[in-house]
Coordinates of C-alpha atoms in Angstrom, one line a residue:
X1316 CA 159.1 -147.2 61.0
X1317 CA 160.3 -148.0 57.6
X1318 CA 159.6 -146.1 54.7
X1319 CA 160.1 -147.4 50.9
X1320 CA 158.9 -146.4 46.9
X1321 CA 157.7 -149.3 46.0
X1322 CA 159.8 -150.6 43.0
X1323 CA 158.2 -151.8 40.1
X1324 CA 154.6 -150.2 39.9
X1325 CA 152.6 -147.8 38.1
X1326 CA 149.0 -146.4 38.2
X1327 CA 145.8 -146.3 35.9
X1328 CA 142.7 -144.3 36.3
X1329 CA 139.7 -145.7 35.7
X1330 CA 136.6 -143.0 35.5
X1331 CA 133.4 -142.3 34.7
X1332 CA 129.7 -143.0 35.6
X1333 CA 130.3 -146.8 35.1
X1334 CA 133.7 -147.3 36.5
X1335 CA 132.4 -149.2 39.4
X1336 CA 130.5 -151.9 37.5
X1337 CA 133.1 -152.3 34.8
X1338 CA 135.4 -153.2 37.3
X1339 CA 133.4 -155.0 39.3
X1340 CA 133.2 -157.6 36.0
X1341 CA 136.7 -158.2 35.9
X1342 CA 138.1 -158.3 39.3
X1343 CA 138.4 -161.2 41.7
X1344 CA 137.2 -159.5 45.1
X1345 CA 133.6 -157.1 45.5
X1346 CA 134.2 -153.5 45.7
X1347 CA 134.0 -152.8 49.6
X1348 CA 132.2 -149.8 50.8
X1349 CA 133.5 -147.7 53.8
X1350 CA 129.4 -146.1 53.8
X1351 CA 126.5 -146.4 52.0
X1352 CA 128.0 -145.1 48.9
X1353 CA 131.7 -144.3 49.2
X1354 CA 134.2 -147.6 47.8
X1355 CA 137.1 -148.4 50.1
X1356 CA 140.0 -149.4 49.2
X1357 CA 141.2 -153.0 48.6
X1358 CA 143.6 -155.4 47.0
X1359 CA 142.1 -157.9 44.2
X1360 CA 143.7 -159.2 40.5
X1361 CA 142.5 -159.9 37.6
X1362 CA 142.2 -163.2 36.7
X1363 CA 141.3 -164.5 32.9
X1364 CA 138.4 -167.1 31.1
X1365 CA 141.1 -170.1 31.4
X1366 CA 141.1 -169.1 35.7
X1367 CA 144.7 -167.5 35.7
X1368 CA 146.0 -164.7 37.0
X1369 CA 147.2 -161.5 34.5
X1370 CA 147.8 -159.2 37.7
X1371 CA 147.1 -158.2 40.6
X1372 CA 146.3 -154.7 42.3
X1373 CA 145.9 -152.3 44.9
X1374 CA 142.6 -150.0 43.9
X1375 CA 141.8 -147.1 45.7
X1376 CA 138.9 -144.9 45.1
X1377 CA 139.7 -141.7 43.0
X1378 CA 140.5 -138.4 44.9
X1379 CA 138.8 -136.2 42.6
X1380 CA 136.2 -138.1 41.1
X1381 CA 133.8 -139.7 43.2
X1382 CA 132.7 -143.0 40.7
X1383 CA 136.0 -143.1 39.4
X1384 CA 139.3 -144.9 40.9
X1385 CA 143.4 -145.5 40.9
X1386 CA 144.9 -148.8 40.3
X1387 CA 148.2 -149.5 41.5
X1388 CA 150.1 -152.8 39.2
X1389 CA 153.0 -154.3 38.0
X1390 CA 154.7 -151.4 35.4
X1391 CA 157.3 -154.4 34.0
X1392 CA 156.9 -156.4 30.7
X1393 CA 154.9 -159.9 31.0
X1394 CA 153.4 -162.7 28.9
X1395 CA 150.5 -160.9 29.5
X1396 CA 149.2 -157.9 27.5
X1397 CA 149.2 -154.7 29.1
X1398 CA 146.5 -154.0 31.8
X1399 CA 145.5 -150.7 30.2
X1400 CA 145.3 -152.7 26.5
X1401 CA 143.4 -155.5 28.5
X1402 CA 141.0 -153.0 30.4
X1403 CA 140.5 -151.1 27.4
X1404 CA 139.2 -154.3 24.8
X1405 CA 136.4 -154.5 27.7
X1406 CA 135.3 -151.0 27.6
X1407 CA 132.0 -151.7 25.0
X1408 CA 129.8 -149.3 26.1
X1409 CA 130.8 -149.0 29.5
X1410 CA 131.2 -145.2 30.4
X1411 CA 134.4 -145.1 31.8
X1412 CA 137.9 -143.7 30.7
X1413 CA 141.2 -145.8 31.0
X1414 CA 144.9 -143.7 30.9
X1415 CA 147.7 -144.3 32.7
X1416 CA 148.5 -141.5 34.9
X1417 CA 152.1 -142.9 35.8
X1418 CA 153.4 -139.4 36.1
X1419 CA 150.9 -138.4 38.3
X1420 CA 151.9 -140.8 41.2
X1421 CA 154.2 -143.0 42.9
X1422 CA 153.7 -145.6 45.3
X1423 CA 154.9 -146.3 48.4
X1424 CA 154.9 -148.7 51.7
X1425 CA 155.3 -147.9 55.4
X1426 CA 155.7 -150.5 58.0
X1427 CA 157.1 -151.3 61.4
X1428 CA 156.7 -149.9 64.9
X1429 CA 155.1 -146.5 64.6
X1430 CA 152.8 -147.4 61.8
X1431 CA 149.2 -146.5 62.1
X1432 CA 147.4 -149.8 61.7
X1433 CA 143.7 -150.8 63.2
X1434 CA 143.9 -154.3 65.0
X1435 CA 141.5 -156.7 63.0
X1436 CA 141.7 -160.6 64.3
X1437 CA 142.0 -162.5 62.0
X1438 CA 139.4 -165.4 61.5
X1439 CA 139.9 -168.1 58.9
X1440 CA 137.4 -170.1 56.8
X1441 CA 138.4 -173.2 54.8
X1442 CA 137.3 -175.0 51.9
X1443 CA 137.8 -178.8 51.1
X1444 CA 140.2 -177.9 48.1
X1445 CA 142.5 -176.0 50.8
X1446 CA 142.1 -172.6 50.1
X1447 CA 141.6 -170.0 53.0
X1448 CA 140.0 -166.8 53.0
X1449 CA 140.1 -164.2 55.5
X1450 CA 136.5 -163.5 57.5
X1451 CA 135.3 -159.9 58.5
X1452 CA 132.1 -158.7 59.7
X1453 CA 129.3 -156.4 57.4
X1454 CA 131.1 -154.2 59.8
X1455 CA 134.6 -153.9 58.7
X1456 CA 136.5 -152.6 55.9
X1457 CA 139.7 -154.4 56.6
X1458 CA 141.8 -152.4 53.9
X1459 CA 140.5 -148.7 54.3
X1460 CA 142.7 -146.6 56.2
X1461 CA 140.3 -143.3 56.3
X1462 CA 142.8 -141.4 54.1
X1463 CA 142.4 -140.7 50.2
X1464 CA 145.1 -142.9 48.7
X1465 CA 146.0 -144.7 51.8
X1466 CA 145.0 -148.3 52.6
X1467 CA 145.9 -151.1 55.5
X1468 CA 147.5 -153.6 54.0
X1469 CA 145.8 -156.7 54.5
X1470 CA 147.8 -159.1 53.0
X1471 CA 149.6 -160.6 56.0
X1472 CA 150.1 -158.8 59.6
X1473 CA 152.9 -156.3 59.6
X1474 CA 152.2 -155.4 55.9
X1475 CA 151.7 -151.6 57.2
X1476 CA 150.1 -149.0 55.3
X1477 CA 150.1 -148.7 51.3
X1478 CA 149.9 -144.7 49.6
X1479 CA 149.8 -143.4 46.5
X1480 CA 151.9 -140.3 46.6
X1481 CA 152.0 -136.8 44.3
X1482 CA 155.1 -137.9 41.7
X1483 CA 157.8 -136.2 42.7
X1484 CA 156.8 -136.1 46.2
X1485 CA 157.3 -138.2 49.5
X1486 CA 154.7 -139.4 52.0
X1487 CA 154.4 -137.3 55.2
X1488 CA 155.8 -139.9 57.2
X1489 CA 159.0 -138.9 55.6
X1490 CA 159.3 -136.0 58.1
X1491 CA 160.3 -138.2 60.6
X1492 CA 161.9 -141.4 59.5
X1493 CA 164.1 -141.5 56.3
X1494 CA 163.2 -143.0 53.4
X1495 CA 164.9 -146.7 53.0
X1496 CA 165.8 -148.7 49.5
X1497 CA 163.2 -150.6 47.8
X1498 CA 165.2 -153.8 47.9
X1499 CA 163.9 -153.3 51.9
X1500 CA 160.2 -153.3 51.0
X1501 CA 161.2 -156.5 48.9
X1502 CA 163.1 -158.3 51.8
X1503 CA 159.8 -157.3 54.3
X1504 CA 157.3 -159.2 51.8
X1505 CA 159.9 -161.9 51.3
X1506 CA 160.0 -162.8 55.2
X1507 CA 156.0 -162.4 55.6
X1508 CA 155.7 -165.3 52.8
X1509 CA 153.6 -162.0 50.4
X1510 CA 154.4 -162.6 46.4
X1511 CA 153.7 -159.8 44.7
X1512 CA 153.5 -158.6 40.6
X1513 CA 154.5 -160.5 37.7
X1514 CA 158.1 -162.1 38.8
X1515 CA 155.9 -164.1 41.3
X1516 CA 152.5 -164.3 40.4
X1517 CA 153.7 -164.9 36.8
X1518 CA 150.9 -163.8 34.3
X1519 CA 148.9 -166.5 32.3
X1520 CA 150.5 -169.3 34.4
X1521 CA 149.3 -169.1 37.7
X1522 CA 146.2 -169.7 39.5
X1523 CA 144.9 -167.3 42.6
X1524 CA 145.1 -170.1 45.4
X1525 CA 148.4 -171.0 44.6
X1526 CA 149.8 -167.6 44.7
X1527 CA 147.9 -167.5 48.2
X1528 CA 145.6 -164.4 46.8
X1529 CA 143.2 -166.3 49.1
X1530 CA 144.7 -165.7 52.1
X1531 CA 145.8 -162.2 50.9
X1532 CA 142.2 -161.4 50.7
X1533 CA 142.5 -160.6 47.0
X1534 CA 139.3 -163.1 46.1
X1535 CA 135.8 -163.1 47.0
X1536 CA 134.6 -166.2 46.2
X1537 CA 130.9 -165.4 46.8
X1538 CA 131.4 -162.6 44.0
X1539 CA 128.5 -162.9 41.4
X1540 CA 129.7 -162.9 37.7
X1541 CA 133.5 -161.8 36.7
X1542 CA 136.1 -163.0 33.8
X1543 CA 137.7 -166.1 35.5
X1544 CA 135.1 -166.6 37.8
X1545 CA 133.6 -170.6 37.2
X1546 CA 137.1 -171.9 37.4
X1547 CA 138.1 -170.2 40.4
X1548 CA 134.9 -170.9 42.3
X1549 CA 135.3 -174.6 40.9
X1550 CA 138.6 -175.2 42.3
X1551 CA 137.2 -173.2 45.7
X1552 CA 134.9 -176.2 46.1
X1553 CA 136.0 -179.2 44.2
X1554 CA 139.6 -178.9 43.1
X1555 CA 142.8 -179.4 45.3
X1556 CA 145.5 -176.8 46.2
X1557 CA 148.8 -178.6 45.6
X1558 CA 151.0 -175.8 46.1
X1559 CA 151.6 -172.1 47.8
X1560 CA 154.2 -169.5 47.6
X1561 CA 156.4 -169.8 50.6
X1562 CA 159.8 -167.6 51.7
X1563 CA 162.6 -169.8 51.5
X1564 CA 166.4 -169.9 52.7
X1565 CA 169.1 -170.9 49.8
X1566 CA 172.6 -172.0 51.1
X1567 CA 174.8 -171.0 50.8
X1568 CA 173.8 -167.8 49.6
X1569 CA 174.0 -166.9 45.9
X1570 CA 176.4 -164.0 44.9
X1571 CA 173.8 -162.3 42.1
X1572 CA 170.2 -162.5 41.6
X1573 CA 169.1 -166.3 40.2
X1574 CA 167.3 -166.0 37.0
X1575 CA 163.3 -166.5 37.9
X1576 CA 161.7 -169.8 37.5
X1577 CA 164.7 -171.5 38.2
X1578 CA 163.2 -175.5 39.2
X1579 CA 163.6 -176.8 42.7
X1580 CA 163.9 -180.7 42.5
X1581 CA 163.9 -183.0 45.6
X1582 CA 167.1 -185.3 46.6
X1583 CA 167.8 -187.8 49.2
X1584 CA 170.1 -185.9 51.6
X1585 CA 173.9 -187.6 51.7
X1586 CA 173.2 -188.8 55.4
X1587 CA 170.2 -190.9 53.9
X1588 CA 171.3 -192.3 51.1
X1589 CA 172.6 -196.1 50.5
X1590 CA 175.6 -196.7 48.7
X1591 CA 175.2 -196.8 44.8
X1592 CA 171.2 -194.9 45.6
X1593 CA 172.2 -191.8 44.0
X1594 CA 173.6 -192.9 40.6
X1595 CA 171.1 -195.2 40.6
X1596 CA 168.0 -192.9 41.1
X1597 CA 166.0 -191.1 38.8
X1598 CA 165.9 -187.6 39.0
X1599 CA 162.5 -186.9 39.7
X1600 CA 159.9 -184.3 38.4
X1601 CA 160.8 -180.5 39.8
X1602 CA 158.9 -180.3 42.6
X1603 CA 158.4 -176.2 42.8
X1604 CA 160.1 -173.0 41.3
X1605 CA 162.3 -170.3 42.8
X1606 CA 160.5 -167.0 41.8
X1607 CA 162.1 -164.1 43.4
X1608 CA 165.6 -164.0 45.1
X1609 CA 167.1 -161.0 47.0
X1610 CA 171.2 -162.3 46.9
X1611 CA 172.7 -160.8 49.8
X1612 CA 169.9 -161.5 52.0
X1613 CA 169.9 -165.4 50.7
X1614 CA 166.1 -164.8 50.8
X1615 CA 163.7 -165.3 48.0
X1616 CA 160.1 -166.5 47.1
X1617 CA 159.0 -170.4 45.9
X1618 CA 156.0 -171.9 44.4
X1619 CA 156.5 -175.2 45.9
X1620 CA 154.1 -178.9 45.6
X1621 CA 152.7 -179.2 49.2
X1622 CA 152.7 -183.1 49.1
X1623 CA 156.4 -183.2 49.6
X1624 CA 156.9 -180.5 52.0
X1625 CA 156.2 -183.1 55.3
X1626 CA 158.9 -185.4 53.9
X1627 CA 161.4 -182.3 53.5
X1628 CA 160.8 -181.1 57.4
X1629 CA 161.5 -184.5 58.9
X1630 CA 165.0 -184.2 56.6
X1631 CA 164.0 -187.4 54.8
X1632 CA 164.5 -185.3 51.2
X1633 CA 165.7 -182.1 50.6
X1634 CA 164.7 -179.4 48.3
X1635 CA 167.8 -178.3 45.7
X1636 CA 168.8 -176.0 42.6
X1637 CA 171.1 -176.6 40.0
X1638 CA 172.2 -173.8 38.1
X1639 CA 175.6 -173.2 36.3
X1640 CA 177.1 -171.1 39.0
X1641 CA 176.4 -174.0 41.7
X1642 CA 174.2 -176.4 43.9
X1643 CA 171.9 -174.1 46.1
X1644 CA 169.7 -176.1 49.0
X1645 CA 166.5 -174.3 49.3
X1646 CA 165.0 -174.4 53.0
X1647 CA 161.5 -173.0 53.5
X1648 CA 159.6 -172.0 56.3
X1649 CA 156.1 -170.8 57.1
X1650 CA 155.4 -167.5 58.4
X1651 CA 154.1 -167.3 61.7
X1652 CA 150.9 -166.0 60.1
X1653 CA 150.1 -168.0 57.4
X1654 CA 146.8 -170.7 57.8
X1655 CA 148.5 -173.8 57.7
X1656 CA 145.9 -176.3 59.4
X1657 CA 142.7 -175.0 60.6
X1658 CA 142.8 -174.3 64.4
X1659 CA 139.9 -173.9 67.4
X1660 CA 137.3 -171.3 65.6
X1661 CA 137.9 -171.3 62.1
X1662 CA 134.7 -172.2 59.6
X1663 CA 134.4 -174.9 57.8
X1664 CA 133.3 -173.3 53.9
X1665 CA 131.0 -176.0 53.7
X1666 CA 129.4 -175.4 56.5
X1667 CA 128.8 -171.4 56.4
X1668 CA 125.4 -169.9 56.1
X1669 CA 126.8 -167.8 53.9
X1670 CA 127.5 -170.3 51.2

C-alpha cells in the first residue's frame, strides 16, 4: 500500500438547509445517494456559462451536519477566481454558509495492494461526439466508501481510496505502511492517464471532455439545469472531441520541471524525411500541450489533437518540444484502462432508454 498527502488541496464547507440544491446548480455530476436520504460521496467540477472548466472536486457529505458538505479543490492561484469568491456571488438567498476550513483538514490518497476497494465493472456508453461516460446501476454508488470522509476513487482503476483527514493528523492506514512523498501520488495519476487541478485542467480554458472528466465520472450529462450545462450537453450530442489528456514519455528526460503549457508540435522523424524536406517544410500548428511533468521520472501529462495520434504510432511523425534548455520527443501511451474504441457491450448514447 502506498500512502501520500495530497499536494496542492484545500477544503471548503458548504452548510445549511439548502446546501444540497445550491450545489446541485453549479456542479457537473447529480448528488448521489448511498439511501433514501443520506448523499455519497463523489467527484464532479464546476464548469462556467461559456462551458469551461474553473475546477474540479472531490465532495463528501459533512461529518457533522447532515445537509451540509466538504469540498476538496485545487488551493493554488489560477485565472480563475477563487472557488469560495465564486461559490459565494451564487449564494442569493440560498441558505447555506461557505468558509474555508483549510485548517481543519488535510487530504490524502491510499492506493496499491492492500487497499480496500469494492470491484465495480466497468461498462462504457458512448456518444457520437466521442465522449464516454461510465454506466452504474440505480444500485451502485460507485464512489462511497461507507466511511465519513472516505470515498473510492472512481477516476480510473487503481485510483484507491481518497480521505479527508483531522489537520495535523494521519490516516489510520498509517499504522502500518509509511507515509510516502506526494510527488508519488503525482507519478501514480501520471501513469493512470488522471489530470487533476488547475496545472492540468487549466481554469477558463478547458472543456470537461477534453480533460476526460467524462470518463472520470465527474459529468452527468442527463443532469437537469446547472451553470455550464447547454454547452456541455451540446457538445455531448453534436460536437466533436478532438483531444484528451494522455501520460506521455519525454526523452531524454528533462533535468527540472518544464514550465506548463509548453506546445508539442509534430515533425517528420529523420528516418522519413527526403533530402532538403525539413528546411523546406512549414512548421505546422502545435498539435497539443505538455501540462504537468515530474523530471526524474520523465513522466508528465499532455492535452494532445487525437487526429494525429494514428500517424504518430505508425512512426510516420513524431510529437516534439522545443524549449531553451533542448529538443524533448514526447511519446504517449494509453492506459490500459482508458475507453479508446468502443468494445463488445458498451451503449451506444443514442440508442439508451435513458436518453
Amino acid at each position: 500500500m502506498w500512502l501520500a498527502r495530497v499536494p496542492y488541496r484545500t477544503v471548503l464547507s458548504v452548510t445549511g438547509p439548502d446546501a444540497s440544491k445550491f450545489l446541485g446548480g453549479l456542479l457537473a455530476a447529480s448528488i448521489p445517494h448511498a439511501s433514501s436520504s443520506a448523499p455519497a460521496p463523489f467527484y464532479s467540477a464546476f464548469i462556467n456559462a461559456q462551458g469551461r472548466v474553473l475546477y474540479d472536486a472531490f465532495v463528501y457529505p459533512h461529518p457533522t451536519d447532515a445537509a451540509g458538505f466538504l469540498l476538496d479543490h485545487d488551493a493554488r492561484e489560477s485565472p480563475a477566481p477563487p472557488l469560495v469568491a465564486m461559490l459565494k456571488r451564487f449564494v442569493l438567498r440560498s441558505r447555506v454558509a461557505i468558509r474555508p476550513v483549510a485548517h481543519e483538514w488535510d487530504v490524502w490518497q491510499a492506493w496499491g495492494t492492500g487497499v480496500r476497494v469494492p470491484d465495480l465493472a466497468r461498462r462504457w456508453r458512448w456518444a457520437r461526439s466521442g465522449a464516454v461516460e461510465n454506466v452504474w446501476t440505480d444500485s451502485e454508488t460507485p464512489w462511497s466508501a461507507d466511511e465519513p470522509c472516505v470515498l473510492v476513487d472512481r477516476r480510473a482503476p487503481g485510483m484507491g481510496r481518497r480521505m479527508l483527514v483531522p489537520a495535523g493528523e494521519t490516516p489510520r492506514e498509517a499504522k502500518d505502511h509509511d507515509a510516502v512523498d506526494g510527488d508519488e501520488y503525482t507519478y501514480h495519476r501520471i501513469l493512470n492517464g488522471v489530470p487533476e487541478g488547475v496545472n492540468e485542467i487549466v481554469p477558463l480554458q478547458s472543456f470537461p471532455m477534453e480533460s476526460n472528466l467524462d470518463i472520470m465520472g465527474g459529468v452527468d450529462f442527463r443532469k437537469g439545469c446547472y451553470v455550464g450545462q447547454e454547452l456541455t450537453v451540446r457538445t455531448y450530442h453534436t460536437g466533436l472531441i478532438r483531444k484528451r489528456i494522455l501520460p506521455v514519455r519525454l526523452s531524454p528526460p528533462p533535468n527540472t520541471s518544464l514550465p506548463p503549457s509548453l506546445d508539442i508540435h509534430l515533425s517528420v522523424p529523420p528516418e522519413e524525411q527526403m533530402e532538403g524536406d525539413a528546411a523546406s517544410r512549414p512548421r505546422p500548428r502545435a498539435t497539443g500541450k505538455l501540462l504537468t511533468t515530474i523530471p526524474e521520472r520523465g513522466v508528465g501529462l499532455a492535452l494532445l489533437r487525437l487526429e494525429h495520434l494514428d500517424a504518430v504510432e505508425r512512426g510516420d511523425l513524431s510529437l516534439n518540444i522545443d524549449t531553451e534548455s533542448g529538443k524533448f520527443e514526447v511519446q504517449h501511451w494509453w492506459p490500459d484502462w482508458f475507453p479508446r474504441t468502443k468494445q463488445v457491450g458498451d451503449e451506444d448514447a443514442h440508442s439508451s432508454n435513458s436518453e
